[in-house]
CSV table of C-alpha atoms and ligand atoms in Angstrom, one decimal:
chain,number,residue,atom,x,y,z
A,23,UNK,CA,0.0,0.0,0.0
A,24,UNK,CA,1.2,3.5,-0.8
A,25,UNK,CA,2.2,5.8,2.0
A,26,UNK,CA,1.9,9.5,1.5
A,27,UNK,CA,5.1,11.5,1.2
A,28,UNK,CA,6.5,13.1,4.3
A,29,UNK,CA,7.1,16.8,3.8
A,30,UNK,CA,10.2,17.6,1.7
A,31,UNK,CA,10.6,14.0,0.8
A,32,UNK,CA,11.5,13.0,-2.8
A,33,UNK,CA,9.4,10.4,-4.6
A,34,UNK,CA,12.2,7.9,-4.6
A,35,UNK,CA,12.7,8.4,-0.8
A,36,UNK,CA,9.1,7.7,-0.2
A,37,UNK,CA,9.3,4.5,-2.2
A,38,UNK,CA,12.4,3.5,-0.4
A,39,UNK,CA,10.8,4.2,3.0
A,40,UNK,CA,7.7,2.1,2.0
A,41,UNK,CA,9.9,-0.8,0.9
A,42,UNK,CA,12.0,-0.5,4.0
A,43,UNK,CA,8.9,-0.7,6.2
A,44,UNK,CA,7.7,-3.8,4.3
A,45,UNK,CA,11.0,-5.5,4.8
A,46,UNK,CA,10.9,-4.7,8.6
A,47,UNK,CA,7.4,-6.1,8.8
A,48,UNK,CA,8.3,-9.3,7.0
A,49,UNK,CA,6.2,-8.6,3.9
A,50,UNK,CA,9.4,-9.3,2.0
A,51,UNK,CA,11.6,-11.8,3.8
A,52,UNK,CA,15.3,-12.3,3.6
A,53,UNK,CA,16.3,-13.9,0.3
A,54,UNK,CA,13.0,-12.8,-1.4
A,55,UNK,CA,12.9,-10.7,-4.5
A,56,UNK,CA,11.5,-7.2,-4.3
A,57,UNK,CA,9.2,-5.8,-7.0
A,58,UNK,CA,11.1,-5.0,-10.2
A,59,UNK,CA,11.6,-1.5,-11.5
A,60,UNK,CA,8.8,-2.0,-14.0
A,61,UNK,CA,6.4,-3.2,-11.3
A,62,UNK,CA,7.3,-0.3,-9.1
A,63,UNK,CA,6.7,2.1,-12.0
A,64,UNK,CA,3.2,0.6,-12.4
A,65,UNK,CA,2.2,0.4,-8.8
A,66,UNK,CA,3.7,3.7,-7.6
A,67,UNK,CA,3.1,5.7,-10.8
A,68,UNK,CA,6.7,6.9,-11.0
A,69,UNK,CA,9.4,7.0,-13.6
A,70,UNK,CA,11.9,4.1,-14.0
A,71,UNK,CA,14.6,6.5,-12.8
A,72,UNK,CA,12.8,7.1,-9.5
A,73,UNK,CA,12.1,3.4,-9.0
A,74,UNK,CA,15.7,2.6,-9.6
A,75,UNK,CA,16.9,5.4,-7.3
A,76,UNK,CA,14.7,4.0,-4.5
A,77,UNK,CA,16.2,0.5,-5.0
A,78,UNK,CA,19.7,1.9,-5.2
A,79,UNK,CA,19.2,3.8,-1.9
A,80,UNK,CA,18.1,0.6,-0.1
A,81,UNK,CA,21.1,-1.2,-1.7
A,82,UNK,CA,23.4,1.5,-0.4
A,83,UNK,CA,22.0,1.0,3.1
A,84,UNK,CA,22.8,-2.7,2.9
A,85,UNK,CA,19.2,-3.8,3.1
A,86,UNK,CA,18.9,-5.3,-0.3
A,87,UNK,CA,21.3,-6.6,-3.0
A,88,UNK,CA,21.2,-6.6,-6.8
A,89,UNK,CA,21.7,-10.0,-8.4
A,90,UNK,CA,22.7,-9.9,-12.1
A,91,UNK,CA,19.7,-10.6,-14.4
A,92,UNK,CA,17.5,-11.5,-11.4
A,93,UNK,CA,16.6,-8.3,-9.7
A,94,UNK,CA,16.9,-7.0,-6.1
A,95,UNK,CA,16.7,-9.3,-3.1
A,96,UNK,CA,16.5,-8.7,0.6
A,97,UNK,CA,19.9,-9.3,2.2
A,98,UNK,CA,20.5,-11.1,5.4
A,99,UNK,CA,22.2,-9.4,8.3
A,100,UNK,CA,25.9,-10.0,8.4
A,101,UNK,CA,27.4,-11.0,11.7
A,102,UNK,CA,30.9,-12.0,12.9
A,103,UNK,CA,31.8,-15.5,12.0
A,104,UNK,CA,32.5,-18.1,14.6
A,105,UNK,CA,36.2,-17.6,15.5
A,106,UNK,CA,38.7,-20.3,14.6
A,107,UNK,CA,40.7,-22.0,17.3
A,108,UNK,CA,43.7,-19.7,18.0
A,109,UNK,CA,46.8,-21.0,16.1
A,110,UNK,CA,49.0,-20.7,19.1
A,111,UNK,CA,47.1,-23.4,20.9
A,112,UNK,CA,47.1,-25.7,17.8
A,113,UNK,CA,49.4,-28.7,18.3
A,114,UNK,CA,49.8,-29.7,14.6
A,115,UNK,CA,50.2,-33.3,15.6
A,116,UNK,CA,49.0,-36.3,13.6
A,117,UNK,CA,46.8,-38.8,15.3
A,118,UNK,CA,44.4,-41.7,14.8
A,119,UNK,CA,41.0,-40.4,13.8
A,120,UNK,CA,38.4,-42.3,15.9
A,121,UNK,CA,35.2,-40.7,14.7
A,122,UNK,CA,33.4,-43.7,13.2
A,123,UNK,CA,31.2,-44.8,16.1
A,124,UNK,CA,29.7,-41.4,16.6
A,125,UNK,CA,29.5,-40.7,12.9
A,126,UNK,CA,27.6,-44.0,12.4
A,127,UNK,CA,25.0,-42.9,15.0
A,128,UNK,CA,24.6,-39.4,13.5
A,129,UNK,CA,24.5,-40.7,9.9
A,130,UNK,CA,21.8,-43.4,10.5
A,131,UNK,CA,19.6,-40.9,12.3
A,132,UNK,CA,20.0,-38.5,9.3
A,133,UNK,CA,18.5,-41.2,7.1
A,134,UNK,CA,15.3,-41.3,9.2
A,135,UNK,CA,12.6,-39.6,7.1
A,136,UNK,CA,10.5,-38.7,10.2
A,137,UNK,CA,13.2,-36.3,11.3
A,138,UNK,CA,13.2,-32.6,10.3
A,139,UNK,CA,16.2,-32.5,8.0
A,140,UNK,CA,18.6,-29.9,9.4
A,141,UNK,CA,21.4,-32.3,9.8
A,142,UNK,CA,21.7,-34.3,6.6
A,143,UNK,CA,23.9,-33.0,3.7
A,144,UNK,CA,21.2,-33.4,1.1
A,145,UNK,CA,19.2,-31.1,-1.1
A,146,UNK,CA,15.4,-31.4,-1.0
A,147,UNK,CA,14.5,-33.9,-3.9
A,148,UNK,CA,12.1,-31.3,-5.3
A,149,UNK,CA,15.0,-29.0,-6.1
A,150,UNK,CA,16.6,-31.7,-8.3
A,151,UNK,CA,15.6,-32.7,-11.9
A,152,UNK,CA,14.5,-36.1,-10.8
A,153,UNK,CA,11.6,-36.4,-13.3
A,154,UNK,CA,13.7,-35.6,-16.3
A,155,UNK,CA,16.5,-38.0,-15.1
A,156,UNK,CA,14.0,-40.8,-14.5
A,157,UNK,CA,12.5,-40.4,-18.0
A,158,UNK,CA,15.9,-40.5,-19.4
A,159,UNK,CA,16.8,-43.7,-17.4
A,160,UNK,CA,13.6,-45.4,-18.6
A,161,UNK,CA,14.3,-44.5,-22.2
A,162,UNK,CA,17.9,-45.7,-21.9
A,163,UNK,CA,16.8,-49.0,-20.4
A,164,UNK,CA,14.2,-49.5,-23.1
A,165,UNK,CA,16.4,-48.6,-26.0
A,166,UNK,CA,19.6,-50.3,-24.8
A,167,UNK,CA,18.5,-53.3,-22.7
A,168,UNK,CA,21.8,-55.1,-23.6
A,169,UNK,CA,23.5,-52.8,-21.2
A,170,UNK,CA,21.9,-54.6,-18.3
A,171,UNK,CA,23.2,-57.9,-19.6
A,172,UNK,CA,26.9,-57.2,-19.6
A,173,UNK,CA,29.8,-55.6,-17.7
A,174,UNK,CA,30.9,-52.2,-19.1
A,175,UNK,CA,34.5,-52.5,-18.1
A,176,UNK,CA,35.8,-49.1,-18.9
A,177,UNK,CA,37.0,-46.3,-16.6
A,178,UNK,CA,34.0,-44.3,-17.7
A,179,UNK,CA,31.4,-44.2,-20.5
A,180,UNK,CA,32.9,-42.1,-23.4
A,181,UNK,CA,29.8,-39.8,-23.6
A,182,UNK,CA,30.1,-38.9,-19.9
A,183,UNK,CA,33.9,-38.5,-20.1
A,184,UNK,CA,33.5,-36.1,-23.0
A,185,UNK,CA,30.9,-34.1,-21.1
A,186,UNK,CA,33.1,-34.0,-18.0
A,187,UNK,CA,36.2,-32.7,-20.0
A,188,UNK,CA,34.1,-30.0,-21.6
A,189,UNK,CA,32.5,-29.0,-18.4
A,190,UNK,CA,35.8,-28.7,-16.5
A,191,UNK,CA,37.3,-26.8,-19.4
A,192,UNK,CA,34.5,-24.3,-19.2
A,193,UNK,CA,35.8,-23.1,-15.9
A,194,UNK,CA,39.5,-23.2,-16.8
A,195,UNK,CA,40.3,-26.7,-15.6
A,196,UNK,CA,41.9,-28.7,-18.4
A,197,UNK,CA,41.8,-32.4,-17.8
A,198,UNK,CA,42.7,-35.2,-20.3
A,199,UNK,CA,40.0,-37.8,-20.9
A,200,UNK,CA,42.5,-40.6,-20.1
A,201,UNK,CA,43.0,-39.2,-16.6
A,202,UNK,CA,39.4,-39.7,-15.7
A,203,UNK,CA,37.8,-42.6,-13.8
A,204,UNK,CA,34.0,-42.5,-13.1
A,205,UNK,CA,33.1,-43.6,-9.6
A,206,UNK,CA,30.2,-44.3,-7.3
A,207,UNK,CA,29.8,-40.7,-6.0
A,208,UNK,CA,32.5,-38.5,-4.5
A,209,UNK,CA,32.9,-41.0,-1.6
A,210,UNK,CA,34.4,-43.7,-3.8
A,211,UNK,CA,36.4,-41.0,-5.7
A,212,UNK,CA,38.0,-39.8,-2.4
A,213,UNK,CA,38.6,-43.4,-1.3
A,214,UNK,CA,40.4,-44.3,-4.5
A,215,UNK,CA,42.4,-41.0,-4.6
A,216,UNK,CA,43.7,-41.3,-1.1
A,217,UNK,CA,44.6,-45.0,-1.5
A,218,UNK,CA,46.5,-44.2,-4.7
A,219,UNK,CA,48.9,-41.9,-2.8
A,220,UNK,CA,49.3,-43.4,0.7
A,221,UNK,CA,50.1,-46.5,2.7
A,222,UNK,CA,48.7,-47.4,6.1
A,223,UNK,CA,50.3,-45.3,8.9
A,224,UNK,CA,51.0,-42.3,6.6
A,225,UNK,CA,50.1,-38.8,7.6
A,226,UNK,CA,47.5,-36.9,5.7
A,227,UNK,CA,46.9,-33.2,6.4
A,228,UNK,CA,43.3,-32.0,6.4
A,229,UNK,CA,41.5,-28.8,7.3
A,230,UNK,CA,39.9,-28.6,10.7
A,231,UNK,CA,36.9,-28.6,10.7
A,232,UNK,CA,36.5,-31.0,7.8
A,233,UNK,CA,33.8,-33.3,6.3
A,234,UNK,CA,33.6,-36.3,8.5
A,235,UNK,CA,33.5,-38.7,5.5
A,236,UNK,CA,37.1,-37.7,4.8
A,237,UNK,CA,38.0,-38.5,8.3
A,238,UNK,CA,36.2,-41.8,8.1
A,239,UNK,CA,38.2,-42.7,5.0
A,240,UNK,CA,41.5,-42.0,6.7
A,241,UNK,CA,40.4,-44.0,9.7
A,242,UNK,CA,39.3,-47.0,7.7
A,243,UNK,CA,42.7,-47.0,5.8
A,244,UNK,CA,44.8,-46.8,9.0
A,245,UNK,CA,46.0,-43.3,8.1
A,246,UNK,CA,46.8,-40.6,10.5
A,247,UNK,CA,45.0,-37.2,10.2
A,248,UNK,CA,47.0,-34.0,10.8
A,249,UNK,CA,44.3,-31.4,11.3
A,250,UNK,CA,45.3,-27.8,10.3
A,251,UNK,CA,42.9,-25.1,11.5
A,252,UNK,CA,41.0,-23.1,9.0
A,253,UNK,CA,38.6,-20.2,9.1
A,254,UNK,CA,35.1,-19.8,7.6
A,255,UNK,CA,36.3,-17.1,5.3
A,256,UNK,CA,39.6,-18.3,4.0
A,257,UNK,CA,39.8,-22.0,4.5
A,258,UNK,CA,42.9,-23.8,5.7
A,259,UNK,CA,45.7,-21.7,7.3
A,260,UNK,CA,48.5,-21.9,4.8
A,261,UNK,CA,51.2,-20.8,7.3
A,262,UNK,CA,50.3,-23.6,9.6
A,263,UNK,CA,50.1,-26.1,6.7
A,264,UNK,CA,53.6,-25.1,5.7
A,265,UNK,CA,54.8,-25.6,9.3
A,266,UNK,CA,53.1,-28.9,9.5
A,267,UNK,CA,54.8,-30.0,6.2
A,268,UNK,CA,58.2,-28.9,7.6
A,269,UNK,CA,57.7,-30.8,10.8
A,270,UNK,CA,56.1,-34.0,9.6
A,271,UNK,CA,56.3,-36.4,6.7
A,272,UNK,CA,53.0,-35.4,5.2
A,273,UNK,CA,52.2,-37.8,2.4
A,274,UNK,CA,49.1,-36.1,1.1
A,275,UNK,CA,46.8,-33.1,1.7
A,276,UNK,CA,43.0,-33.5,1.4
A,277,UNK,CA,40.9,-30.4,1.0
A,278,UNK,CA,37.5,-29.0,-0.1
A,279,UNK,CA,38.7,-25.6,-1.3
A,280,UNK,CA,35.3,-24.4,-2.6
A,281,UNK,CA,32.5,-24.0,0.0
A,282,UNK,CA,33.8,-26.6,2.4
A,283,UNK,CA,31.6,-28.8,4.5
A,284,UNK,CA,30.9,-27.8,7.3
A,285,UNK,CA,32.2,-24.2,7.5
A,286,UNK,CA,31.5,-23.1,3.9
A,287,UNK,CA,35.0,-21.6,3.5
A,288,UNK,CA,36.2,-20.8,0.0
A,289,UNK,CA,39.9,-20.2,-0.7
A,290,UNK,CA,40.7,-17.1,-2.8
A,291,UNK,CA,42.6,-17.5,-6.0
A,292,UNK,CA,45.9,-16.1,-4.6
A,293,UNK,CA,45.7,-18.6,-1.7
A,294,UNK,CA,45.0,-21.4,-4.2
A,295,UNK,CA,48.2,-20.4,-6.1
A,296,UNK,CA,50.2,-20.3,-2.9
A,297,UNK,CA,48.9,-23.8,-1.9
A,298,UNK,CA,49.8,-25.3,-5.3
A,299,UNK,CA,53.3,-23.7,-5.1
A,300,UNK,CA,53.8,-25.1,-1.6
A,301,UNK,CA,52.7,-28.6,-2.7
A,302,UNK,CA,54.7,-28.5,-5.9
A,303,UNK,CA,57.9,-27.5,-3.9
A,304,UNK,CA,57.5,-30.5,-1.7
A,305,UNK,CA,56.1,-32.9,-4.3
A,306,UNK,CA,53.0,-33.6,-2.1
A,307,UNK,CA,49.8,-34.7,-3.8
A,308,UNK,CA,46.5,-32.9,-3.2
A,309,UNK,CA,43.2,-34.8,-3.1
A,310,UNK,CA,40.9,-32.0,-4.1
A,311,UNK,CA,37.1,-32.5,-3.4
A,312,UNK,CA,35.2,-30.1,-5.6
A,313,UNK,CA,31.7,-31.4,-4.9
A,314,UNK,CA,30.3,-27.9,-4.0
A,315,UNK,CA,32.1,-25.7,-6.6
A,316,UNK,CA,29.0,-25.4,-8.8
A,317,UNK,CA,26.9,-24.0,-6.0
A,318,UNK,CA,28.5,-20.5,-6.0
A,319,UNK,CA,26.4,-17.4,-5.2
A,320,UNK,CA,28.9,-14.9,-6.7
A,321,UNK,CA,29.0,-14.4,-10.4
A,322,UNK,CA,32.0,-16.8,-11.1
A,323,UNK,CA,32.6,-20.4,-10.3
A,324,UNK,CA,35.8,-20.8,-8.2
A,325,UNK,CA,38.5,-22.4,-10.3
A,326,UNK,CA,39.7,-25.7,-8.9
A,327,UNK,CA,43.3,-25.9,-7.6
A,328,UNK,CA,43.6,-28.6,-10.3
A,329,UNK,CA,43.6,-25.8,-12.9
A,330,UNK,CA,46.9,-24.7,-11.5
A,331,UNK,CA,48.6,-28.1,-11.4
A,332,UNK,CA,51.6,-28.4,-13.8
A,333,UNK,CA,53.0,-31.6,-12.3
A,334,UNK,CA,50.0,-33.9,-12.1
A,335,UNK,CA,50.0,-33.7,-8.3
A,336,UNK,CA,46.2,-33.0,-7.9
A,337,UNK,CA,43.7,-35.8,-7.8
A,338,UNK,CA,40.5,-33.9,-8.7
A,339,UNK,CA,37.4,-35.5,-7.2
A,340,UNK,CA,33.7,-34.6,-7.3
A,341,UNK,CA,30.2,-35.9,-8.0
A,342,UNK,CA,26.7,-34.9,-9.1
A,343,UNK,CA,25.2,-35.9,-5.8
A,344,UNK,CA,24.5,-32.3,-4.6
A,345,UNK,CA,23.4,-30.8,-7.9
A,346,UNK,CA,21.6,-33.5,-9.9
A,347,UNK,CA,21.1,-36.8,-8.1
A,348,UNK,CA,22.5,-38.4,-5.0
A,349,UNK,CA,20.7,-41.6,-6.0
A,350,UNK,CA,22.5,-42.2,-9.3
A,351,UNK,CA,25.9,-42.2,-7.5
A,352,UNK,CA,27.9,-40.7,-10.3
A,353,UNK,CA,31.3,-39.1,-9.4
A,354,UNK,CA,34.8,-38.8,-10.8
A,355,UNK,CA,38.5,-38.7,-10.2
A,356,UNK,CA,41.0,-37.0,-12.5
A,357,UNK,CA,44.1,-38.6,-11.1
A,358,UNK,CA,46.9,-36.7,-12.7
A,359,UNK,CA,50.2,-38.6,-12.5
A,360,UNK,CA,48.4,-41.2,-10.3
A,361,UNK,CA,45.7,-42.1,-12.9
A,362,UNK,CA,46.9,-45.6,-13.5
A,363,UNK,CA,46.8,-46.5,-9.7
A,364,UNK,CA,43.3,-45.0,-9.5
A,365,UNK,CA,42.1,-47.0,-12.4
A,366,UNK,CA,43.4,-50.2,-10.9
A,367,UNK,CA,41.9,-49.4,-7.5
A,368,UNK,CA,38.5,-48.7,-9.1
A,369,UNK,CA,38.6,-52.2,-10.7
A,370,UNK,CA,39.4,-53.7,-7.3
A,371,UNK,CA,36.8,-51.6,-5.5
A,372,UNK,CA,33.7,-52.0,-7.8
A,373,UNK,CA,34.8,-53.0,-11.3
A,374,UNK,CA,32.8,-50.2,-12.9
A,375,UNK,CA,30.0,-47.7,-12.5
A,376,UNK,CA,26.7,-48.6,-14.2
A,377,UNK,CA,26.7,-47.2,-17.7
A,378,UNK,CA,23.0,-46.3,-17.7
A,379,UNK,CA,23.5,-44.0,-14.7
A,380,UNK,CA,26.5,-42.4,-16.4
A,381,UNK,CA,24.5,-41.9,-19.6
A,382,UNK,CA,21.6,-40.3,-17.9
A,383,UNK,CA,23.9,-37.7,-16.4
A,384,UNK,CA,25.7,-37.2,-19.7
A,385,UNK,CA,22.4,-36.5,-21.5
A,386,UNK,CA,21.4,-34.0,-18.9
A,387,UNK,CA,24.8,-32.3,-19.1
A,388,UNK,CA,24.6,-31.9,-22.8
A,389,UNK,CA,21.1,-30.4,-22.7
A,390,UNK,CA,20.4,-26.7,-22.3
A,391,UNK,CA,18.5,-27.6,-19.1
A,392,UNK,CA,21.8,-27.9,-17.1
A,393,UNK,CA,22.7,-24.2,-16.8
A,394,UNK,CA,19.0,-23.2,-16.2
A,395,UNK,CA,18.8,-25.8,-13.5
A,396,UNK,CA,22.0,-24.7,-11.8
A,397,UNK,CA,20.9,-21.1,-11.8
A,398,UNK,CA,17.6,-21.9,-10.0
A,399,UNK,CA,19.3,-24.4,-7.6
A,400,UNK,CA,21.9,-21.7,-6.5
A,401,UNK,CA,19.0,-19.2,-6.1
A,402,UNK,CA,17.1,-21.7,-3.9
A,403,UNK,CA,20.1,-22.6,-1.7
A,404,UNK,CA,21.0,-18.9,-1.3
A,405,UNK,CA,17.4,-18.0,-0.3
A,406,UNK,CA,17.1,-21.0,2.1
A,407,UNK,CA,20.4,-20.2,3.7
A,408,UNK,CA,19.6,-16.5,4.1
A,409,UNK,CA,16.2,-17.3,5.7
A,410,UNK,CA,17.5,-20.0,8.0
A,411,UNK,CA,20.3,-17.7,9.1
A,412,UNK,CA,17.9,-14.9,9.8
A,413,UNK,CA,15.7,-17.3,11.8
A,414,UNK,CA,18.7,-18.5,13.9
A,415,UNK,CA,19.9,-15.0,14.6
A,416,UNK,CA,16.4,-13.9,15.7
A,417,UNK,CA,15.8,-16.8,18.0
A,418,UNK,CA,19.1,-18.2,19.4
A,419,UNK,CA,20.5,-16.6,22.6
A,420,UNK,CA,23.4,-14.2,22.8
A,421,UNK,CA,26.8,-15.8,22.2
A,422,UNK,CA,25.6,-17.5,19.0
A,423,UNK,CA,27.8,-17.0,15.9
A,424,UNK,CA,27.2,-17.9,12.3
A,425,UNK,CA,29.2,-18.5,9.1
A,426,UNK,CA,28.1,-16.6,6.0
A,427,UNK,CA,29.2,-18.8,3.1
A,428,UNK,CA,29.1,-17.5,-0.5
A,429,UNK,CA,28.1,-21.0,-1.7
A,430,UNK,CA,27.1,-24.5,-0.8
A,431,UNK,CA,24.2,-25.0,1.7
A,432,UNK,CA,25.6,-25.4,5.2
A,433,UNK,CA,25.7,-23.0,8.1
A,434,UNK,CA,28.4,-23.5,10.8
A,435,UNK,CA,26.9,-22.3,14.0
A,436,UNK,CA,28.8,-21.4,17.1
A,437,UNK,CA,26.6,-22.0,20.3
A,438,UNK,CA,27.1,-20.0,23.5
A,439,UNK,CA,30.0,-21.1,25.7
A,440,UNK,CA,29.3,-24.2,27.7
A,441,UNK,CA,26.6,-25.6,25.4
A,442,UNK,CA,27.8,-29.1,24.2
A,443,UNK,CA,26.7,-29.9,20.7
A,444,UNK,CA,26.4,-33.6,21.5
A,445,UNK,CA,23.9,-32.8,24.2
A,446,UNK,CA,21.9,-30.6,21.8
A,447,UNK,CA,22.0,-33.3,19.2
A,448,UNK,CA,20.5,-35.8,21.6
A,449,UNK,CA,17.8,-33.4,22.9
A,450,UNK,CA,16.9,-32.3,19.4
A,451,UNK,CA,16.6,-36.0,18.2
A,452,UNK,CA,14.0,-36.5,21.0
A,453,UNK,CA,12.0,-33.7,19.4
A,454,UNK,CA,12.5,-35.3,15.9
A,455,UNK,CA,15.0,-32.7,14.7
A,456,UNK,CA,18.2,-33.8,13.1
A,457,UNK,CA,21.3,-31.6,13.3
A,458,UNK,CA,25.0,-32.5,12.9
A,459,UNK,CA,27.1,-32.0,16.1
A,460,UNK,CA,30.4,-30.2,15.4
A,461,UNK,CA,32.6,-32.7,17.1
A,462,UNK,CA,32.3,-35.2,14.2
A,463,UNK,CA,34.0,-32.6,12.0
A,464,UNK,CA,37.0,-31.8,14.2
A,465,UNK,CA,37.9,-34.9,16.3
A,466,UNK,CA,41.2,-33.6,17.7
A,467,UNK,CA,40.2,-30.1,18.5
A,468,UNK,CA,38.6,-29.3,21.9
A,469,UNK,CA,35.6,-27.6,20.3
A,470,UNK,CA,32.3,-28.7,21.7
A,471,UNK,CA,30.0,-25.8,20.9
A,472,UNK,CA,29.5,-26.0,17.1
A,473,UNK,CA,26.8,-27.5,15.0
A,474,UNK,CA,26.3,-27.7,11.3
A,475,UNK,CA,22.9,-26.8,10.0
A,476,UNK,CA,22.0,-27.9,6.5
A,477,UNK,CA,19.9,-25.6,4.4
A,478,UNK,CA,19.0,-28.1,1.7
A,479,UNK,CA,15.3,-27.8,2.3
A,480,UNK,CA,13.0,-24.7,1.9
A,481,UNK,CA,12.6,-22.7,5.1
A,482,UNK,CA,8.9,-23.6,5.6
A,483,UNK,CA,6.8,-23.5,8.7
A,484,UNK,CA,8.1,-26.9,9.9
A,485,UNK,CA,11.7,-25.8,9.6
A,486,UNK,CA,11.0,-22.5,11.3
A,487,UNK,CA,9.3,-24.2,14.2
A,488,UNK,CA,12.2,-26.6,14.5
A,489,UNK,CA,14.7,-23.7,14.7
A,490,UNK,CA,12.7,-22.1,17.5
A,491,UNK,CA,12.7,-25.5,19.3
A,492,UNK,CA,16.4,-25.7,18.9
A,493,UNK,CA,16.7,-22.1,20.2
A,494,UNK,CA,14.7,-23.1,23.3
A,495,UNK,CA,16.9,-26.1,23.9
A,496,UNK,CA,20.1,-24.0,23.5
A,497,UNK,CA,18.8,-21.4,25.9
A,498,UNK,CA,17.9,-24.1,28.5
A,499,UNK,CA,21.3,-25.9,28.1
A,500,UNK,CA,23.1,-22.6,28.4
A,501,UNK,CA,21.2,-21.8,31.6
A,502,UNK,CA,22.0,-25.4,33.0
A,503,UNK,CA,18.2,-26.2,33.2
A,504,UNK,CA,18.5,-29.3,31.1
A,505,UNK,CA,20.3,-32.4,32.2
A,506,UNK,CA,21.0,-34.4,29.1
A,507,UNK,CA,20.8,-38.2,29.6
A,508,UNK,CA,24.0,-40.2,29.4
A,509,UNK,CA,25.3,-41.2,26.0
B,5,LIG,C1,32.7,-32.6,1.1
B,5,LIG,C2,31.9,-33.9,0.6
B,5,LIG,N1,32.6,-34.8,-0.1
B,5,LIG,C3,31.9,-35.9,-0.5
B,5,LIG,C4,30.6,-36.2,-0.1
B,5,LIG,C5,30.0,-37.5,-0.6
B,5,LIG,O1,29.4,-37.3,-1.8
B,5,LIG,P1,28.7,-38.5,-2.6
B,5,LIG,O2,27.3,-38.6,-2.1
B,5,LIG,O3,28.8,-38.1,-4.1
B,5,LIG,O4,29.5,-39.8,-2.4
B,5,LIG,C6,29.9,-35.3,0.7
B,5,LIG,C7,28.6,-35.6,1.1
B,5,LIG,O5,28.0,-34.9,1.9
B,5,LIG,C8,30.6,-34.1,1.1
B,5,LIG,O6,30.0,-33.2,1.8
């Protein structure tokens, strides 16, 4: 509704004031699109210049942001990120991992469909092109039934390999087709890659916090993890990584440089260059997990570290699980100078990846639907993350901190001092809410008050209610009113 101009107010100031009030009242929520310039011209009977001036004023005040070709969106409040553990207290010692029992418990709970999905690392199925993929699968099974009657013993189906090489090249990462092995998701890719460059007992440097799946792989292979602290903004601390490499015989480094799980960090290009130079100096291989690189909110996709590799030291891994289909289980490794080992290990591990699944992904990649789908997926994750952040900031008690990733779909949440994430995890589970306790991402660090919240699902009434329940539990834990039962 139009509000009359206050005396001396310009037209554009009136419109800005109206929109500001509507944002404060929640008419437009964080992450939502504001009316376009054309709509404002029609509803307010003003010129395009006045409408644009109003929007620019709100943008200058930090209330909204312009997104290229999409319009103006309500921004979420920026707060200080959860601080990293201070480097001086960091021991930089390798050790056995020991997360698997706890991870198993957390992981199986995440698969329970009755739980509110704030823990599991999965996008809502309705955000993925499942119908189109299932039509494609049915058509492939009908037209090529012989595929079901034989082994397809190849490192990958040529159609998919071609699409992968083209796709990587489109963001500056040049990979030879012969380097590639198609895997069962990123999990098999990471397994093969790390096995190709290590032996049991070796030391592998990882960022702390890091995806618990990486830690589980190291544990299962009898490797020792050397956690190197990282921040939500910049990722792994490269000075500390250098010190760790000088002190210990680090056999490999495993990282998620773009929108890491759980803290969402994304390494800048100069830091990627420094990392590559450091590894090249020491001849240390990098297992690069780029599963979230396509979910960037900024205009450009971060370039993989692999694109800087001149010596074949980077084993570039990823999958389509977070952007197209977790169910088809299609991933890859481009193994650089270790390609032959990776190929043999794939054969020992699972012989081959079903050709029909590979073909379904290849057909989607070559269609014009891919870029359209990615644009709307990024938009959805960005909006969900902004709305869930806002809900947490509005309801959690003082002492709560939050990461503000520029991609992916996780929030790394710092709880007030004294609140133990395992206690919160258990109490939340009793309320049928799933969250991921921070301890499973940083086993050696004495950090107990972090949780990862997944923003893979739309922030609907059920999610909002669950966040308010979590906020109540956190408040009661912080005040010492709740005695969590024994684990
Ligand atoms: C960083 C990272 N790597 C790998 C995976 C596993 O991916 P996939 O389902 O393709 O095996 C995940 C899943 O959550 C992940 O977060």
